[in-house]
PDB file of C-alpha atoms and ligand atoms in Angstrom:
ATOM      1  CA  MET A   1      -7.740  -8.437 -26.849  1.00 36.00           C
ATOM      2  CA  LYS A   2      -5.829  -8.209 -23.406  1.00 34.00           C
ATOM      3  CA  LYS A   3      -8.838  -6.934 -21.430  1.00 35.00           C
ATOM      4  CA  VAL A   4     -10.672  -9.095 -19.093  1.00 35.00           C
ATOM      5  CA  LEU A   5     -14.507  -9.183 -17.938  1.00 37.00           C
ATOM      6  CA  SER A   6     -14.656  -6.859 -15.334  1.00 33.00           C
ATOM      7  CA  THR A   7     -18.374  -6.381 -14.960  1.00 34.00           C
ATOM      8  CA  MET A   8     -18.457  -9.920 -13.312  1.00 36.00           C
ATOM      9  CA  PHE A   9     -17.846 -11.104 -10.202  1.00 36.00           C
ATOM     10  CA  VAL A  10     -13.870 -12.146 -10.259  1.00 38.00           C
ATOM     11  CA  ALA A  11     -11.708  -9.267 -11.176  1.00 32.00           C
ATOM     12  CA  ALA A  12      -8.621 -10.218 -13.332  1.00 29.00           C
ATOM     13  CA  PHE A  13      -5.185  -9.907 -11.631  1.00 28.00           C
ATOM     14  CA  CYS A  14      -1.778 -10.952 -12.701  1.00 23.00           C
ATOM     15  CA  LEU A  15      -1.557 -13.856 -14.149  1.00 27.00           C
ATOM     16  CA  LEU A  16       0.425 -16.548 -11.823  1.00 28.00           C
ATOM     17  CA  ASN A  17       0.894 -19.487 -13.874  1.00 28.00           C
ATOM     18  CA  THR A  18       0.432 -18.576 -17.713  1.00 30.00           C
ATOM     19  CA  THR A  19       1.890 -21.601 -20.107  1.00 33.00           C
ATOM     20  CA  PRO A  20       2.899 -20.578 -23.617  1.00 35.00           C
ATOM     21  CA  ALA A  21       0.204 -22.866 -24.858  1.00 46.00           C
ATOM     22  CA  MET A  22      -2.584 -21.459 -22.782  1.00 59.00           C
ATOM     23  CA  ALA A  23      -4.799 -19.003 -24.929  1.00 65.00           C
ATOM     24  CA  GLN A  24      -6.321 -15.454 -23.488  1.00 65.00           C
ATOM     25  CA  PHE A  25      -9.614 -15.053 -23.322  1.00 67.00           C
ATOM     26  CA  ASN A  26     -10.827 -14.553 -26.609  1.00 64.00           C
ATOM     27  CA  LEU A  27     -13.336 -11.684 -26.329  1.00 59.00           C
ATOM     28  CA  LYS A  28     -13.580  -9.662 -29.576  1.00 52.00           C
ATOM     29  CA  LYS A  29     -16.164 -10.593 -32.231  1.00 47.00           C
ATOM     30  CA  ALA A  30     -15.764 -11.252 -35.525  1.00 41.00           C
ATOM     31  CA  VAL A  31     -17.849 -10.042 -38.626  1.00 38.00           C
ATOM     32  CA  GLY A  32     -19.621 -12.628 -40.725  1.00 35.00           C
ATOM     33  CA  GLY A  33     -22.632 -14.765 -39.496  1.00 34.00           C
ATOM     34  CA  ALA A  34     -23.104 -12.228 -36.587  1.00 37.00           C
ATOM     35  CA  ALA A  35     -23.650  -9.400 -38.733  1.00 36.00           C
ATOM     36  CA  LYS A  36     -27.451  -8.114 -38.863  1.00 40.00           C
ATOM     37  CA  ALA A  37     -29.885  -5.375 -39.173  1.00 41.00           C
ATOM     38  CA  VAL A  38     -32.124  -4.365 -36.417  1.00 43.00           C
ATOM     39  CA  LYS A  39     -34.098  -1.615 -35.106  1.00 45.00           C
ATOM     40  CA  ALA A  40     -32.925  -0.535 -31.967  1.00 49.00           C
ATOM     41  CA  ALA A  41     -36.092   1.501 -30.860  1.00 57.00           C
ATOM     42  CA  THR A  42     -37.922  -1.727 -31.201  1.00 67.00           C
ATOM     43  CA  LEU A  43     -35.285  -4.091 -29.839  1.00 77.00           C
ATOM     44  CA  THR A  44     -37.526  -6.846 -28.222  1.00 79.00           C
ATOM     45  CA  ASP A  45     -36.690  -9.014 -25.784  1.00 83.00           C
ATOM     46  CA  ALA A  46     -36.640 -11.846 -27.878  1.00 81.00           C
ATOM     47  CA  ASP A  47     -34.031  -9.954 -30.246  1.00 79.00           C
ATOM     48  CA  VAL A  48     -31.841  -9.494 -26.915  1.00 82.00           C
ATOM     49  CA  GLN A  49     -31.959 -13.038 -26.171  1.00 84.00           C
ATOM     50  CA  ASN A  50     -31.119 -13.929 -29.447  1.00 81.00           C
ATOM     51  CA  TYR A  51     -28.008 -11.605 -29.299  1.00 82.00           C
ATOM     52  CA  VAL A  52     -27.180 -13.176 -25.882  1.00 86.00           C
ATOM     53  CA  LYS A  53     -27.310 -16.752 -27.798  1.00 85.00           C
ATOM     54  CA  GLU A  54     -25.455 -15.577 -30.279  1.00 80.00           C
ATOM     55  CA  TYR A  55     -22.656 -13.935 -28.402  1.00 84.00           C
ATOM     56  CA  ILE A  56     -22.020 -16.808 -26.007  1.00 87.00           C
ATOM     57  CA  ASP A  57     -22.154 -19.282 -28.865  1.00 84.00           C
ATOM     58  CA  TRP A  58     -19.306 -16.788 -30.402  1.00 81.00           C
ATOM     59  CA  MET A  59     -17.661 -17.097 -27.215  1.00 83.00           C
ATOM     60  CA  ASP A  60     -17.625 -20.768 -26.935  1.00 89.00           C
ATOM     61  CA  LYS A  61     -16.468 -21.341 -30.393  1.00 83.00           C
ATOM     62  CA  HIS A  62     -13.473 -18.610 -30.087  1.00 82.00           C
ATOM     63  CA  ASN A  63     -12.653 -19.896 -26.368  1.00 89.00           C
ATOM     64  CA  GLN A  64     -10.922 -23.181 -25.727  1.00 95.00           C
ATOM     65  CA  VAL A  65     -13.679 -25.161 -23.933  1.00 97.00           C
ATOM     66  CA  CYS A  66     -12.394 -27.896 -21.949  1.00 96.00           C
ATOM     67  CA  PRO A  67     -14.024 -31.173 -22.992  1.00 97.00           C
ATOM     68  CA  ASP A  68     -16.548 -33.333 -20.693  1.00 96.00           C
ATOM     69  CA  ASP A  69     -13.610 -35.725 -19.913  1.00 95.00           C
ATOM     70  CA  ASN A  70     -11.252 -32.653 -19.044  1.00 96.00           C
ATOM     71  CA  PRO A  71     -10.439 -32.664 -15.280  1.00 95.00           C
ATOM     72  CA  TYR A  72     -11.481 -29.218 -15.044  1.00 97.00           C
ATOM     73  CA  ALA A  73     -14.773 -29.992 -16.814  1.00 97.00           C
ATOM     74  CA  ILE A  74     -15.117 -33.350 -14.240  1.00 97.00           C
ATOM     75  CA  ARG A  75     -14.339 -31.356 -11.524  1.00 97.00           C
ATOM     76  CA  LEU A  76     -16.847 -28.085 -12.612  1.00 98.00           C
ATOM     77  CA  LYS A  77     -19.637 -30.730 -13.042  1.00 98.00           C
ATOM     78  CA  ARG A  78     -18.850 -32.262  -9.656  1.00 97.00           C
ATOM     79  CA  LEU A  79     -19.129 -29.342  -7.778  1.00 97.00           C
ATOM     80  CA  THR A  80     -22.087 -27.863  -9.920  1.00 98.00           C
ATOM     81  CA  SER A  81     -24.377 -31.194  -9.703  1.00 97.00           C
ATOM     82  CA  GLY A  82     -27.953 -30.442  -9.136  1.00 97.00           C
ATOM     83  CA  LEU A  83     -27.751 -26.739 -10.422  1.00 98.00           C
ATOM     84  CA  THR A  84     -30.087 -27.519 -13.172  1.00 98.00           C
ATOM     85  CA  ASN A  85     -32.146 -24.228 -13.569  1.00 97.00           C
ATOM     86  CA  VAL A  86     -32.944 -20.777 -12.209  1.00 97.00           C
ATOM     87  CA  GLU A  87     -36.006 -19.292 -12.561  1.00 97.00           C
ATOM     88  CA  GLY A  88     -36.927 -21.753 -15.511  1.00 96.00           C
ATOM     89  CA  ILE A  89     -33.755 -20.513 -17.170  1.00 96.00           C
ATOM     90  CA  PRO A  90     -31.896 -24.096 -17.711  1.00 98.00           C
ATOM     91  CA  LEU A  91     -28.427 -23.814 -16.698  1.00 98.00           C
ATOM     92  CA  ASN A  92     -25.333 -24.972 -18.437  1.00 98.00           C
ATOM     93  CA  PHE A  93     -21.595 -24.798 -17.500  1.00 98.00           C
ATOM     94  CA  LYS A  94     -18.379 -24.900 -19.067  1.00 98.00           C
ATOM     95  CA  VAL A  95     -14.726 -24.239 -18.274  1.00 97.00           C
ATOM     96  CA  TYR A  96     -12.830 -21.909 -20.885  1.00 95.00           C
ATOM     97  CA  TYR A  97      -9.324 -22.748 -20.795  1.00 95.00           C
ATOM     98  CA  VAL A  98      -7.500 -19.416 -20.558  1.00 92.00           C
ATOM     99  CA  ILE A  99      -5.227 -17.780 -18.480  1.00 89.00           C
ATOM    100  CA  ASP A 100      -7.737 -14.919 -17.383  1.00 85.00           C
ATOM    101  CA  VAL A 101      -9.248 -15.497 -14.246  1.00 85.00           C
ATOM    102  CA  ASN A 102     -12.518 -14.661 -14.032  1.00 87.00           C
ATOM    103  CA  ALA A 103     -16.110 -16.357 -14.380  1.00 90.00           C
ATOM    104  CA  PHE A 104     -19.272 -15.127 -15.892  1.00 89.00           C
ATOM    105  CA  ALA A 105     -23.168 -16.103 -16.417  1.00 92.00           C
ATOM    106  CA  CYS A 106     -25.002 -15.142 -18.856  1.00 92.00           C
ATOM    107  CA  ALA A 107     -28.747 -14.159 -19.430  1.00 94.00           C
ATOM    108  CA  ASP A 108     -29.672 -17.610 -20.983  1.00 95.00           C
ATOM    109  CA  GLY A 109     -28.325 -19.458 -18.128  1.00 97.00           C
ATOM    110  CA  SER A 110     -24.894 -20.241 -19.600  1.00 96.00           C
ATOM    111  CA  VAL A 111     -22.354 -20.090 -16.863  1.00 97.00           C
ATOM    112  CA  ARG A 112     -18.565 -19.965 -17.909  1.00 95.00           C
ATOM    113  CA  VAL A 113     -15.717 -20.436 -15.504  1.00 96.00           C
ATOM    114  CA  PHE A 114     -11.661 -20.134 -16.373  1.00 93.00           C
ATOM    115  CA  SER A 115      -9.729 -22.633 -15.772  1.00 94.00           C
ATOM    116  CA  SER A 116      -7.168 -20.248 -14.177  1.00 91.00           C
ATOM    117  CA  LEU A 117      -9.855 -19.572 -11.436  1.00 92.00           C
ATOM    118  CA  MET A 118     -10.400 -23.019 -10.765  1.00 95.00           C
ATOM    119  CA  ASP A 119      -6.635 -23.107  -9.976  1.00 94.00           C
ATOM    120  CA  ILE A 120      -7.014 -20.581  -7.265  1.00 92.00           C
ATOM    121  CA  MET A 121     -10.344 -21.042  -5.786  1.00 95.00           C
ATOM    122  CA  THR A 122     -11.546 -23.746  -3.947  1.00 97.00           C
ATOM    123  CA  ASP A 123     -15.076 -25.776  -4.956  1.00 97.00           C
ATOM    124  CA  GLU A 124     -16.735 -23.421  -2.247  1.00 97.00           C
ATOM    125  CA  GLU A 125     -15.886 -20.542  -3.571  1.00 96.00           C
ATOM    126  CA  LEU A 126     -16.010 -21.175  -6.720  1.00 97.00           C
ATOM    127  CA  LEU A 127     -19.955 -21.946  -6.022  1.00 97.00           C
ATOM    128  CA  GLY A 128     -19.856 -18.638  -4.280  1.00 97.00           C
ATOM    129  CA  VAL A 129     -19.227 -16.866  -7.372  1.00 95.00           C
ATOM    130  CA  ILE A 130     -21.297 -18.729  -9.640  1.00 97.00           C
ATOM    131  CA  GLY A 131     -24.211 -18.458  -7.165  1.00 97.00           C
ATOM    132  CA  HIS A 132     -23.869 -14.836  -7.032  1.00 95.00           C
ATOM    133  CA  GLU A 133     -23.589 -14.330 -10.850  1.00 95.00           C
ATOM    134  CA  ILE A 134     -26.747 -16.719 -11.334  1.00 97.00           C
ATOM    135  CA  GLY A 135     -28.412 -14.377  -8.863  1.00 97.00           C
ATOM    136  CA  HIS A 136     -27.535 -11.544 -11.581  1.00 95.00           C
ATOM    137  CA  VAL A 137     -29.390 -14.126 -14.141  1.00 96.00           C
ATOM    138  CA  ALA A 138     -32.486 -14.483 -12.153  1.00 96.00           C
ATOM    139  CA  HIS A 139     -32.771 -10.469 -11.555  1.00 95.00           C
ATOM    140  CA  LYS A 140     -32.366  -9.972 -15.211  1.00 94.00           C
ATOM    141  CA  ASP A 141     -29.423  -7.623 -14.255  1.00 94.00           C
ATOM    142  CA  SER A 142     -27.742  -9.637 -17.092  1.00 91.00           C
ATOM    143  CA  LYS A 143     -29.888  -9.347 -19.377  1.00 92.00           C
ATOM    144  CA  ASN A 144     -30.253  -5.178 -19.251  1.00 92.00           C
ATOM    145  CA  ALA A 145     -26.678  -4.665 -19.029  1.00 92.00           C
ATOM    146  CA  PHE A 146     -26.446  -6.693 -22.065  1.00 90.00           C
ATOM    147  CA  ARG A 147     -29.247  -4.862 -23.718  1.00 89.00           C
ATOM    148  CA  THR A 148     -28.054  -1.580 -22.485  1.00 88.00           C
ATOM    149  CA  ALA A 149     -24.658  -2.665 -24.079  1.00 89.00           C
ATOM    150  CA  LEU A 150     -26.228  -3.286 -27.189  1.00 85.00           C
ATOM    151  CA  LEU A 151     -27.775  -0.128 -27.592  1.00 84.00           C
ATOM    152  CA  THR A 152     -24.807   2.352 -26.416  1.00 82.00           C
ATOM    153  CA  SER A 153     -21.976   0.253 -28.521  1.00 79.00           C
ATOM    154  CA  ALA A 154     -22.924  -2.024 -31.207  1.00 73.00           C
ATOM    155  CA  LEU A 155     -26.289  -0.735 -32.255  1.00 72.00           C
ATOM    156  CA  LYS A 156     -25.487   3.089 -31.669  1.00 68.00           C
ATOM    157  CA  ASP A 157     -23.861   4.420 -34.886  1.00 59.00           C
ATOM    158  CA  GLY A 158     -26.093   2.159 -36.809  1.00 47.00           C
ATOM    159  CA  VAL A 159     -28.974   3.820 -35.795  1.00 39.00           C
ATOM    160  CA  SER A 160     -28.235   7.289 -36.230  1.00 36.00           C
ATOM    161  CA  SER A 161     -26.674   6.228 -39.741  1.00 33.00           C
ATOM    162  CA  THR A 162     -29.781   4.380 -41.146  1.00 42.00           C
ATOM    163  CA  ASN A 163     -33.114   6.287 -40.221  1.00 43.00           C
ATOM    164  CA  GLY A 164     -33.856   4.010 -37.126  1.00 42.00           C
ATOM    165  CA  LYS A 165     -32.557   0.912 -38.518  1.00 39.00           C
ATOM    166  CA  ALA A 166     -29.157  -0.383 -37.045  1.00 39.00           C
ATOM    167  CA  ALA A 167     -26.631  -1.324 -39.942  1.00 42.00           C
ATOM    168  CA  ALA A 168     -25.379  -4.607 -40.105  1.00 45.00           C
ATOM    169  CA  LEU A 169     -22.582  -4.859 -36.947  1.00 58.00           C
ATOM    170  CA  SER A 170     -19.087  -4.322 -38.164  1.00 59.00           C
ATOM    171  CA  ASP A 171     -16.307  -5.801 -36.463  1.00 62.00           C
ATOM    172  CA  SER A 172     -15.325  -2.849 -34.542  1.00 66.00           C
ATOM    173  CA  GLN A 173     -19.222  -2.308 -33.299  1.00 64.00           C
ATOM    174  CA  LEU A 174     -18.950  -6.071 -32.226  1.00 65.00           C
ATOM    175  CA  GLY A 175     -15.469  -4.719 -30.282  1.00 68.00           C
ATOM    176  CA  ASP A 176     -17.424  -1.823 -28.801  1.00 75.00           C
ATOM    177  CA  LEU A 177     -20.103  -3.935 -27.818  1.00 73.00           C
ATOM    178  CA  GLY A 178     -17.453  -6.219 -26.173  1.00 73.00           C
ATOM    179  CA  GLU A 179     -16.003  -3.472 -24.325  1.00 77.00           C
ATOM    180  CA  ALA A 180     -19.571  -2.291 -23.165  1.00 82.00           C
ATOM    181  CA  LEU A 181     -19.949  -5.475 -21.804  1.00 81.00           C
ATOM    182  CA  LEU A 182     -16.631  -5.428 -20.201  1.00 75.00           C
ATOM    183  CA  ASN A 183     -17.268  -1.736 -18.346  1.00 77.00           C
ATOM    184  CA  ALA A 184     -21.004  -2.623 -17.176  1.00 80.00           C
ATOM    185  CA  THR A 185     -21.341  -1.968 -13.662  1.00 83.00           C
ATOM    186  CA  TYR A 186     -24.334  -3.397 -11.499  1.00 88.00           C
ATOM    187  CA  SER A 187     -25.634  -1.001  -8.513  1.00 89.00           C
ATOM    188  CA  GLN A 188     -24.681  -1.944  -5.048  1.00 88.00           C
ATOM    189  CA  GLN A 189     -28.475  -2.901  -4.633  1.00 91.00           C
ATOM    190  CA  GLN A 190     -28.161  -5.073  -7.276  1.00 93.00           C
ATOM    191  CA  GLU A 191     -25.247  -6.377  -6.080  1.00 91.00           C
ATOM    192  CA  SER A 192     -26.244  -7.311  -2.638  1.00 92.00           C
ATOM    193  CA  ASN A 193     -29.563  -8.645  -4.199  1.00 95.00           C
ATOM    194  CA  ALA A 194     -27.223 -11.335  -5.962  1.00 95.00           C
ATOM    195  CA  ASP A 195     -25.532 -12.003  -2.788  1.00 95.00           C
ATOM    196  CA  ALA A 196     -29.066 -12.910  -1.449  1.00 97.00           C
ATOM    197  CA  TYR A 197     -30.252 -14.768  -4.373  1.00 98.00           C
ATOM    198  CA  GLY A 198     -27.045 -16.377  -4.610  1.00 97.00           C
ATOM    199  CA  TYR A 199     -27.326 -17.719  -1.131  1.00 98.00           C
ATOM    200  CA  GLU A 200     -30.910 -18.886  -1.258  1.00 98.00           C
ATOM    201  CA  PHE A 201     -30.066 -20.512  -4.381  1.00 98.00           C
ATOM    202  CA  LEU A 202     -27.145 -22.572  -3.039  1.00 98.00           C
ATOM    203  CA  LYS A 203     -29.320 -23.268  -0.155  1.00 98.00           C
ATOM    204  CA  LYS A 204     -31.894 -24.361  -1.863  1.00 97.00           C
ATOM    205  CA  ASN A 205     -29.923 -26.852  -4.098  1.00 98.00           C
ATOM    206  CA  ASN A 206     -28.478 -28.489  -0.813  1.00 97.00           C
ATOM    207  CA  LYS A 207     -25.076 -26.555  -0.998  1.00 98.00           C
ATOM    208  CA  ASN A 208     -23.475 -24.870   1.795  1.00 98.00           C
ATOM    209  CA  PRO A 209     -24.407 -21.182   1.579  1.00 98.00           C
ATOM    210  CA  TRP A 210     -21.118 -20.444   3.330  1.00 98.00           C
ATOM    211  CA  ALA A 211     -19.622 -20.489  -0.226  1.00 98.00           C
ATOM    212  CA  ILE A 212     -20.840 -16.987  -0.718  1.00 96.00           C
ATOM    213  CA  ALA A 213     -18.758 -15.478   1.871  1.00 97.00           C
ATOM    214  CA  LEU A 214     -15.941 -17.631   1.221  1.00 97.00           C
ATOM    215  CA  SER A 215     -15.598 -16.152  -1.901  1.00 94.00           C
ATOM    216  CA  PHE A 216     -15.551 -13.106  -1.061  1.00 92.00           C
ATOM    217  CA  GLU A 217     -12.913 -13.533   1.381  1.00 94.00           C
ATOM    218  CA  LYS A 218     -10.923 -15.315  -1.170  1.00 92.00           C
ATOM    219  CA  LEU A 219     -11.579 -12.043  -3.415  1.00 88.00           C
ATOM    220  CA  LYS A 220     -10.285  -9.931  -0.291  1.00 86.00           C
ATOM    221  CA  LYS A 221      -7.014 -12.055   0.234  1.00 87.00           C
ATOM    222  CA  LEU A 222      -6.216 -11.907  -3.510  1.00 82.00           C
ATOM    223  CA  GLU A 223      -6.585  -8.210  -3.326  1.00 78.00           C
ATOM    224  CA  GLU A 224      -4.795  -7.766  -0.253  1.00 78.00           C
ATOM    225  CA  ASP A 225      -2.060 -10.085  -1.471  1.00 77.00           C
ATOM    226  CA  ALA A 226      -1.622  -8.300  -4.831  1.00 71.00           C
ATOM    227  CA  GLY A 227      -1.393  -5.149  -3.480  1.00 62.00           C
ATOM    228  CA  TYR A 228      -3.806  -3.966  -6.023  1.00 53.00           C
ATOM    229  CA  LYS A 229      -5.219  -1.368  -4.244  1.00 51.00           C
ATOM    230  CA  LYS A 230      -3.100   0.942  -5.458  1.00 52.00           C
ATOM    231  CA  ASP A 231      -3.773   0.169  -8.856  1.00 52.00           C
ATOM    232  CA  SER A 232      -6.480   2.480 -10.575  1.00 46.00           C
ATOM    233  CA  LYS A 233      -7.569  -0.471 -12.696  1.00 46.00           C
ATOM    234  CA  TRP A 234      -7.828  -2.923 -10.167  1.00 45.00           C
ATOM    235  CA  LYS A 235      -9.597  -0.292  -7.999  1.00 47.00           C
ATOM    236  CA  ARG A 236     -12.046  -0.148 -11.068  1.00 45.00           C
ATOM    237  CA  MET A 237     -12.780  -3.633 -11.309  1.00 45.00           C
ATOM    238  CA  PHE A 238     -13.750  -3.732  -7.726  1.00 46.00           C
ATOM    239  CA  SER A 239     -15.910  -0.722  -7.502  1.00 47.00           C
ATOM    240  CA  SER A 240     -18.757  -3.009  -8.767  1.00 49.00           C
ATOM    241  CA  HIS A 241     -18.336  -4.985  -5.895  1.00 56.00           C
ATOM    242  CA  PRO A 242     -17.733  -2.591  -2.851  1.00 60.00           C
ATOM    243  CA  ASP A 243     -18.083  -3.318   0.444  1.00 82.00           C
ATOM    244  CA  LEU A 244     -16.274  -6.649   0.512  1.00 88.00           C
ATOM    245  CA  ASP A 245     -15.945  -6.436   4.500  1.00 91.00           C
ATOM    246  CA  LYS A 246     -19.647  -5.806   4.959  1.00 92.00           C
ATOM    247  CA  ARG A 247     -20.724  -8.265   2.759  1.00 93.00           C
ATOM    248  CA  ILE A 248     -18.621 -10.797   4.130  1.00 95.00           C
ATOM    249  CA  LYS A 249     -20.167 -10.211   7.405  1.00 96.00           C
ATOM    250  CA  THR A 250     -23.484 -10.098   6.351  1.00 96.00           C
ATOM    251  CA  MET A 251     -23.447 -13.698   4.236  1.00 97.00           C
ATOM    252  CA  SER A 252     -21.750 -15.077   7.085  1.00 97.00           C
ATOM    253  CA  GLU A 253     -23.923 -14.011   9.943  1.00 98.00           C
ATOM    254  CA  ARG A 254     -26.716 -15.375   7.538  1.00 98.00           C
ATOM    255  CA  ALA A 255     -24.800 -18.635   7.423  1.00 98.00           C
ATOM    256  CA  GLN A 256     -24.401 -19.055  10.933  1.00 98.00           C
ATOM    257  CA  LYS A 257     -28.035 -17.774  11.947  1.00 98.00           C
ATOM    258  CA  ASP A 258     -29.218 -20.862   9.492  1.00 98.00           C
ATOM    259  CA  GLY A 259     -27.203 -23.430  11.321  1.00 98.00           C
ATOM    260  CA  PHE A 260     -24.709 -24.197   8.691  1.00 98.00           C
ATOM    261  CA  THR A 261     -21.095 -25.128   9.936  1.00 97.00           C
ATOM    262  CA  ARG A 262     -18.232 -23.355   7.999  1.00 97.00           C
ATOM    263  CA  PRO A 263     -16.729 -25.562   5.530  1.00 96.00           C
ATOM    264  CA  GLU A 264     -13.072 -26.446   5.734  1.00 95.00           C
ATOM    265  CA  ASN A 265     -12.683 -25.012   2.213  1.00 95.00           C
ATOM    266  CA  LYS A 266      -9.593 -26.603   1.241  1.00 94.00           C
ATOM    267  CA  MET A 267      -8.695 -26.999  -2.349  1.00 94.00           C
ATOM    268  CA  PRO A 268      -9.902 -30.613  -3.707  1.00 92.00           C
ATOM    269  CA  ALA A 269      -7.672 -33.490  -4.548  1.00 88.00           C
ATOM    270  CA  ASP A 270      -8.857 -33.079  -8.530  1.00 86.00           C
ATOM    271  CA  ALA A 271      -7.607 -29.754  -8.685  1.00 86.00           C
ATOM    272  CA  ALA A 272      -4.164 -31.344  -8.850  1.00 72.00           C
ATOM    273  CA  THR A 273      -5.199 -33.234 -11.767  1.00 74.00           C
ATOM    274  CA  GLN A 274      -6.772 -30.518 -13.570  1.00 70.00           C
ATOM    275  CA  LYS A 275      -3.891 -28.584 -13.544  1.00 68.00           C
ATOM    276  CA  ALA A 276      -1.727 -31.234 -14.426  1.00 68.00           C
ATOM    277  CA  ALA A 277      -3.578 -32.348 -17.478  1.00 67.00           C
ATOM    278  CA  LYS A 278      -3.940 -28.726 -18.564  1.00 60.00           C
ATOM    279  CA  GLY A 279      -6.511 -28.004 -21.145  1.00 50.00           C
ATOM    280  CA  LYS A 280      -5.148 -30.790 -23.689  1.00 51.00           C
ATOM    281  CA  LYS A 281      -8.269 -32.421 -25.915  1.00 49.00           C
TER     282      LYS A 281
HETATM  283 ZN1   ZN B 301     -22.109  -9.108  -8.846  1.00 92.47          ZN
END
């Protein structure tokens, strides 16, 4: 599947540095163990949590996860050190060695950062992305979006065809679920709430909260450099994160007011080794 996640913080754009060995982010779910019947009308919170877990397990299995001793994994571990939980939800971090440029967080506290994003973002920018996504987890945006995607895609047909009970998920239904998640958008209010939460989350965990503003600055730069504004697809991707200028202003003013010094924001030394080492196991 060529689509990339657009619901999340970072939109995908032209891949700058692809290698033949590098896999594309694998999204589409296969049939098999995943298939199960549920009553959509009574889809409980626990059901949704189970699906989230199943979903992330499948993602981890079908995308190349950098092992612990891989430079990407080492760098991510270093920059996220101390980020252990959000609102009691334990956090876990992994790098997908994929050509797509993205990062996302799931309702169960799983945070996945794509190696191609790490190639172009500084530690601060990555932390900004991560902090923002964790904000969506804290505010249950992630879980609600997942639930909606389930009910409007994978479980939709099943319900109508089997008298209140969703049929076992087929391959195409699972594909639809992925699509629905891709196209899910958050409201402007949810976005600024996630910014604010991410800011406080980083601050509380002894990270410089300038990270949020810096990540938006990078997004803006990428958008401008690539000229993707003319591209309707690009526009759609960014529509879930409107008003970058305003958000940069809000977040940087807040950091200044709180007395934080704007970081140098340079690529760290280990970013070079991570790239050289590729995703090798
Ligand atoms: Zn967001």
